[in-house]
Amino acid sequence: MTHTRSTLIVLFIAALACPAAIAQPPVLFFDANTQDENDDAWENSGSAGGAVPQTDDRPILEEGTVEVAGMSFFTKYYTVPDSHAVFANDEPLDDAPVVFLESWTWGSLVRINGGRFPGEAEEHHMYGIHSNAPEETQTMRVMLPFDAEDWGWIDNVNIMQTAIGIREDHESIADTGLDLGQGVWRFMHVAFESGIAVTFYLDGEETGEVPSEVTFDPKHPMNLHALFANSAGESVQACNCSAVNFKLWDRWLSADEINADIAQTVGGAAVEAIDKLATTWGQVKYDQ
């Protein structure tokens, strides 16, 4: 943890001194800190704009101190109380974000709170984004294990492009290293370089890389979103978890850029190192 903490401090200072060190703004940035407790949609602060509506109900908006990667800071976050409380749209909406992807990077500051909710028939989902054209569907989704004793790790990162007939399920911890643990906050990133590889990160450290034959077509609009789930229609498979944010970039990010994004998130509120080795930092925002 000491190495990770030192890396974050150095990157944060570098971000203040050199704007080029700050990760580029994402196209999707669902940040709980922008939300009020009565909001029935999650606003996108990213460059694509728009918002994703709640389904049957919305997650609970909470606030408190988050401890992650050797740091602690006060923030808002959403917690899913049951399998129907998610943000998602199963059909294109005028207000929902539309993004066009080839290579991309997805990230979240997330905590897995438990196994699947009672009554869920299949694995539970943390995140999904899809295009709506049936013959040209592109999909990325993150799933958690079906078996209750396995909760705490990512069971599958699924990437699919039906137009070229390729689906990949990256479901081996030996390959991805995505063991988030139980009841702890983690930064998770998945960087996809179209047709080349998928690289996985926890708290800014690479945990695995898998070659990929999937290619995304940037002409297909990605306009179906699911935050804490796979889709509105499958919200009974919601993730039993909490999240400060969900982010998506329309480009592959390097490890340095991913760590710069983490440093920005940690620096976005008053921050104090858990062991009091860091001082309070000021606020850093994305340039819009």
Short mmCIF file of C-alpha atoms in Angstrom, two decimals:
data_model
loop_
_atom_site.label_atom_id
_atom_site.label_comp_id
_atom_site.label_asym_id
_atom_site.label_seq_id
_atom_site.Cartn_x
_atom_site.Cartn_y
_atom_site.Cartn_z
CA MET A 1 0.00 0.00 0.00
CA THR A 2 2.88 2.37 0.69
CA HIS A 3 4.00 2.22 -2.93
CA THR A 4 0.47 2.94 -4.20
CA ARG A 5 -0.01 5.81 -1.77
CA SER A 6 3.30 7.40 -2.75
CA THR A 7 2.41 7.06 -6.42
CA LEU A 8 -0.90 8.84 -5.88
CA ILE A 9 0.74 11.69 -3.99
CA VAL A 10 3.38 12.20 -6.68
CA LEU A 11 0.79 12.10 -9.46
CA PHE A 12 -1.47 14.53 -7.62
CA ILE A 13 1.35 17.03 -7.22
CA ALA A 14 2.31 16.56 -10.86
CA ALA A 15 -1.28 17.16 -11.90
CA LEU A 16 -1.29 20.48 -10.08
CA ALA A 17 2.02 21.55 -11.59
CA CYS A 18 1.46 20.26 -15.12
CA PRO A 19 -2.03 20.14 -16.70
CA ALA A 20 -0.78 17.54 -19.20
CA ALA A 21 -0.47 15.08 -16.31
CA ILE A 22 -4.22 15.22 -15.69
CA ALA A 23 -6.19 12.44 -17.38
CA GLN A 24 -8.40 13.61 -20.22
CA PRO A 25 -12.08 14.08 -19.32
CA PRO A 26 -14.29 11.01 -19.81
CA VAL A 27 -17.31 10.95 -22.11
CA LEU A 28 -19.32 9.41 -19.26
CA PHE A 29 -18.77 10.54 -15.68
CA PHE A 30 -21.50 9.54 -13.26
CA ASP A 31 -20.39 11.16 -10.01
CA ALA A 32 -22.49 10.72 -6.87
CA ASN A 33 -21.21 14.06 -5.59
CA THR A 34 -23.32 15.84 -8.24
CA GLN A 35 -26.52 14.20 -6.97
CA ASP A 36 -29.27 15.07 -4.50
CA GLU A 37 -31.22 12.45 -2.57
CA ASN A 38 -34.44 13.02 -4.58
CA ASP A 39 -32.88 12.81 -8.06
CA ASP A 40 -34.67 10.25 -10.23
CA ALA A 41 -31.86 10.17 -12.81
CA TRP A 42 -28.06 10.13 -12.58
CA GLU A 43 -26.64 13.11 -14.43
CA ASN A 44 -23.64 12.60 -16.69
CA SER A 45 -20.91 15.16 -15.99
CA GLY A 46 -18.86 13.81 -18.90
CA SER A 47 -18.63 15.39 -22.34
CA ALA A 48 -21.54 13.33 -23.77
CA GLY A 49 -24.04 15.01 -21.42
CA GLY A 50 -27.46 13.59 -20.63
CA ALA A 51 -28.63 11.41 -17.74
CA VAL A 52 -29.62 7.81 -16.99
CA PRO A 53 -33.02 7.35 -15.28
CA GLN A 54 -33.82 5.15 -12.32
CA THR A 55 -35.70 1.89 -12.89
CA ASP A 56 -38.20 0.68 -10.28
CA ASP A 57 -36.39 2.68 -7.63
CA ARG A 58 -33.07 4.43 -7.16
CA PRO A 59 -30.11 3.41 -5.04
CA ILE A 60 -29.68 5.11 -1.67
CA LEU A 61 -27.50 8.22 -1.78
CA GLU A 62 -25.15 8.15 1.20
CA GLU A 63 -22.12 10.09 2.31
CA GLY A 64 -19.16 9.26 4.46
CA THR A 65 -15.44 8.66 4.58
CA VAL A 66 -14.07 6.34 1.92
CA GLU A 67 -10.75 4.60 2.57
CA VAL A 68 -8.94 3.40 -0.54
CA ALA A 69 -5.34 2.89 -1.68
CA GLY A 70 -3.96 4.18 1.58
CA MET A 71 -6.04 7.37 1.52
CA SER A 72 -9.31 8.51 3.05
CA PHE A 73 -11.67 11.23 1.91
CA PHE A 74 -15.26 12.34 2.49
CA THR A 75 -17.62 11.80 -0.42
CA LYS A 76 -21.12 10.90 -1.55
CA TYR A 77 -21.85 7.45 -2.95
CA TYR A 78 -24.81 5.35 -4.05
CA THR A 79 -25.68 2.01 -2.42
CA VAL A 80 -28.02 -0.53 -4.01
CA PRO A 81 -30.51 -1.76 -1.35
CA ASP A 82 -32.26 -4.38 -3.52
CA SER A 83 -32.19 -5.82 -7.02
CA HIS A 84 -34.63 -3.27 -8.51
CA ALA A 85 -32.90 -0.07 -7.38
CA VAL A 86 -30.61 0.83 -10.29
CA PHE A 87 -30.16 3.47 -13.01
CA ALA A 88 -30.71 2.08 -16.52
CA ASN A 89 -32.45 2.52 -19.88
CA ASP A 90 -33.36 -0.43 -22.12
CA GLU A 91 -34.27 1.74 -25.10
CA PRO A 92 -32.77 4.93 -26.56
CA LEU A 93 -33.94 8.06 -24.76
CA ASP A 94 -33.61 11.68 -25.84
CA ASP A 95 -31.94 12.56 -22.54
CA ALA A 96 -29.67 9.51 -22.29
CA PRO A 97 -26.01 9.89 -23.31
CA VAL A 98 -24.89 8.60 -26.71
CA VAL A 99 -21.22 7.70 -27.18
CA PHE A 100 -19.24 6.23 -30.07
CA LEU A 101 -16.48 3.84 -29.10
CA GLU A 102 -13.56 2.03 -30.67
CA SER A 103 -10.87 1.73 -28.02
CA TRP A 104 -12.12 2.70 -24.57
CA THR A 105 -11.39 2.66 -20.83
CA TRP A 106 -13.95 2.09 -18.09
CA GLY A 107 -13.39 2.85 -14.42
CA SER A 108 -15.18 2.99 -11.09
CA LEU A 109 -14.57 3.61 -7.41
CA VAL A 110 -16.65 0.76 -6.03
CA ARG A 111 -17.28 -1.45 -3.01
CA ILE A 112 -18.86 -4.91 -3.16
CA ASN A 113 -21.19 -5.21 -0.17
CA GLY A 114 -22.39 -8.80 -0.44
CA GLY A 115 -23.51 -11.67 -2.61
CA ARG A 116 -26.44 -11.58 -5.01
CA PHE A 117 -29.79 -10.39 -3.73
CA PRO A 118 -32.42 -13.04 -2.84
CA GLY A 119 -34.35 -14.24 -5.87
CA GLU A 120 -31.76 -13.37 -8.49
CA ALA A 121 -31.70 -16.13 -11.07
CA GLU A 122 -28.27 -15.47 -12.51
CA GLU A 123 -25.04 -13.61 -11.85
CA HIS A 124 -25.36 -10.02 -10.69
CA HIS A 125 -24.02 -7.14 -12.74
CA MET A 126 -22.02 -4.07 -11.81
CA TYR A 127 -22.14 -2.18 -15.11
CA GLY A 128 -23.29 -2.48 -18.71
CA ILE A 129 -23.24 -0.34 -21.85
CA HIS A 130 -24.76 -1.46 -25.15
CA SER A 131 -25.70 -0.32 -28.64
CA ASN A 132 -29.37 -0.86 -29.48
CA ALA A 133 -29.18 -2.10 -33.12
CA PRO A 134 -29.82 -5.89 -32.87
CA GLU A 135 -27.65 -6.75 -35.87
CA GLU A 136 -24.83 -4.48 -34.77
CA THR A 137 -24.88 -4.87 -31.00
CA GLN A 138 -21.74 -3.87 -29.15
CA THR A 139 -21.64 -4.65 -25.47
CA MET A 140 -19.42 -4.27 -22.46
CA ARG A 141 -20.55 -5.50 -19.06
CA VAL A 142 -19.01 -6.35 -15.70
CA MET A 143 -20.48 -9.25 -13.72
CA LEU A 144 -20.08 -10.62 -10.21
CA PRO A 145 -20.22 -14.31 -9.22
CA PHE A 146 -23.39 -16.36 -9.00
CA ASP A 147 -22.28 -18.32 -5.94
CA ALA A 148 -22.55 -16.45 -2.67
CA GLU A 149 -19.27 -17.83 -1.32
CA ASP A 150 -17.39 -16.29 -4.24
CA TRP A 151 -18.50 -12.69 -3.83
CA GLY A 152 -15.68 -10.18 -3.60
CA TRP A 153 -14.20 -10.68 -7.07
CA ILE A 154 -15.19 -9.93 -10.66
CA ASP A 155 -16.54 -13.09 -12.28
CA ASN A 156 -16.60 -11.87 -15.87
CA VAL A 157 -15.84 -8.85 -18.02
CA ASN A 158 -17.83 -9.51 -21.20
CA ILE A 159 -17.00 -7.69 -24.46
CA MET A 160 -19.07 -8.47 -27.56
CA GLN A 161 -19.37 -7.31 -31.17
CA THR A 162 -22.12 -9.33 -32.88
CA ALA A 163 -21.59 -7.71 -36.31
CA ILE A 164 -18.30 -9.62 -36.57
CA GLY A 165 -19.52 -12.59 -34.55
CA ILE A 166 -17.05 -12.31 -31.68
CA ARG A 167 -17.76 -12.44 -27.96
CA GLU A 168 -15.09 -12.65 -25.29
CA ASP A 169 -15.67 -13.47 -21.64
CA HIS A 170 -12.69 -12.59 -19.49
CA GLU A 171 -13.63 -14.64 -16.47
CA SER A 172 -10.43 -16.00 -14.99
CA ILE A 173 -8.96 -14.28 -11.94
CA ALA A 174 -5.64 -15.73 -13.05
CA ASP A 175 -5.94 -13.55 -16.19
CA THR A 176 -7.66 -10.44 -14.82
CA GLY A 177 -6.59 -10.37 -11.16
CA LEU A 178 -9.82 -8.53 -10.34
CA ASP A 179 -10.27 -9.59 -6.72
CA LEU A 180 -11.86 -6.52 -5.13
CA GLY A 181 -12.35 -8.09 -1.71
CA GLN A 182 -15.37 -7.92 0.54
CA GLY A 183 -16.67 -4.64 1.94
CA VAL A 184 -13.65 -2.57 0.88
CA TRP A 185 -13.38 0.33 -1.57
CA ARG A 186 -11.31 -0.23 -4.73
CA PHE A 187 -10.48 1.70 -7.87
CA MET A 188 -11.13 -0.58 -10.84
CA HIS A 189 -10.23 0.15 -14.47
CA VAL A 190 -10.60 -1.87 -17.68
CA ALA A 191 -8.66 -0.56 -20.68
CA PHE A 192 -9.69 -1.96 -24.08
CA GLU A 193 -7.49 -1.44 -27.13
CA SER A 194 -9.69 -2.51 -30.04
CA GLY A 195 -8.52 -5.78 -31.56
CA ILE A 196 -5.37 -5.87 -29.43
CA ALA A 197 -5.84 -6.43 -25.70
CA VAL A 198 -7.82 -5.80 -22.53
CA THR A 199 -5.82 -4.63 -19.50
CA PHE A 200 -7.13 -4.71 -15.93
CA TYR A 201 -6.19 -2.49 -12.99
CA LEU A 202 -6.94 -2.33 -9.25
CA ASP A 203 -5.97 0.85 -7.40
CA GLY A 204 -3.86 1.88 -10.39
CA GLU A 205 -1.76 -1.27 -10.51
CA GLU A 206 -2.01 -3.61 -13.50
CA THR A 207 -3.35 -7.01 -12.45
CA GLY A 208 -3.67 -8.72 -15.82
CA GLU A 209 -3.77 -8.37 -19.60
CA VAL A 210 -5.60 -10.58 -22.10
CA PRO A 211 -5.26 -10.47 -25.91
CA SER A 212 -8.51 -9.51 -27.65
CA GLU A 213 -9.87 -10.23 -31.13
CA VAL A 214 -12.95 -8.08 -30.58
CA THR A 215 -13.04 -4.81 -32.50
CA PHE A 216 -15.54 -2.08 -31.73
CA ASP A 217 -17.02 -0.05 -34.59
CA PRO A 218 -17.24 3.66 -33.69
CA LYS A 219 -20.21 4.07 -36.05
CA HIS A 220 -22.48 2.11 -33.68
CA PRO A 221 -24.05 4.41 -31.07
CA MET A 222 -23.69 3.13 -27.51
CA ASN A 223 -26.93 4.44 -26.05
CA LEU A 224 -28.19 1.82 -23.58
CA HIS A 225 -26.78 2.23 -20.08
CA ALA A 226 -26.96 0.24 -16.87
CA LEU A 227 -25.37 1.52 -13.66
CA PHE A 228 -25.27 -1.20 -10.96
CA ALA A 229 -26.85 -3.65 -13.41
CA ASN A 230 -26.75 -5.04 -16.96
CA SER A 231 -29.99 -3.46 -18.20
CA ALA A 232 -33.32 -2.17 -16.96
CA GLY A 233 -35.00 -5.40 -18.07
CA GLU A 234 -32.52 -7.45 -16.07
CA SER A 235 -32.37 -5.20 -13.03
CA VAL A 236 -33.20 -8.25 -10.87
CA GLN A 237 -29.53 -9.07 -11.43
CA ALA A 238 -28.30 -5.85 -9.85
CA CYS A 239 -24.97 -5.53 -8.10
CA ASN A 240 -25.05 -5.67 -4.30
CA CYS A 241 -22.53 -2.86 -4.07
CA SER A 242 -21.83 0.86 -3.63
CA ALA A 243 -20.12 3.27 -6.03
CA VAL A 244 -18.78 6.81 -5.84
CA ASN A 245 -18.61 7.00 -9.63
CA PHE A 246 -18.69 5.26 -12.99
CA LYS A 247 -16.54 6.61 -15.84
CA LEU A 248 -15.97 5.78 -19.50
CA TRP A 249 -13.39 7.27 -21.85
CA ASP A 250 -13.62 6.93 -25.64
CA ARG A 251 -9.96 6.00 -25.86
CA TRP A 252 -7.44 3.59 -24.38
CA LEU A 253 -5.73 5.06 -21.31
CA SER A 254 -2.17 4.30 -20.30
CA ALA A 255 -1.28 3.25 -16.75
CA ASP A 256 0.02 6.77 -16.06
CA GLU A 257 -3.28 8.30 -17.20
CA ILE A 258 -5.25 5.85 -15.08
CA ASN A 259 -3.20 6.78 -12.02
CA ALA A 260 -3.68 10.46 -12.84
CA ASP A 261 -7.43 9.87 -12.86
CA ILE A 262 -7.20 8.17 -9.46
CA ALA A 263 -5.19 11.09 -8.11
CA GLN A 264 -7.86 13.49 -9.37
CA THR A 265 -10.61 11.50 -7.68
CA VAL A 266 -8.75 11.35 -4.39
CA GLY A 267 -7.91 15.04 -4.72
CA GLY A 268 -11.46 16.05 -5.47
CA ALA A 269 -12.28 16.56 -1.78
CA ALA A 270 -10.43 17.25 1.45
CA VAL A 271 -8.05 14.31 1.76
CA GLU A 272 -6.03 12.96 4.63
CA ALA A 273 -3.83 9.90 4.51
CA ILE A 274 -5.04 7.13 6.78
CA ASP A 275 -1.67 7.12 8.52
CA LYS A 276 -1.52 10.96 8.49
CA LEU A 277 1.44 11.08 6.12
CA ALA A 278 -0.38 13.39 3.69
CA THR A 279 -1.89 16.81 4.24
CA THR A 280 -5.25 18.17 3.17
CA TRP A 281 -5.40 18.80 -0.55
CA GLY A 282 -7.43 21.31 -2.52
CA GLN A 283 -10.06 20.54 -5.07
CA VAL A 284 -9.19 19.45 -8.60
CA LYS A 285 -11.81 19.32 -11.34
CA TYR A 286 -11.85 18.22 -14.95
CA ASP A 287 -11.54 20.97 -17.53
CA GLN A 288 -14.79 20.86 -19.42
#
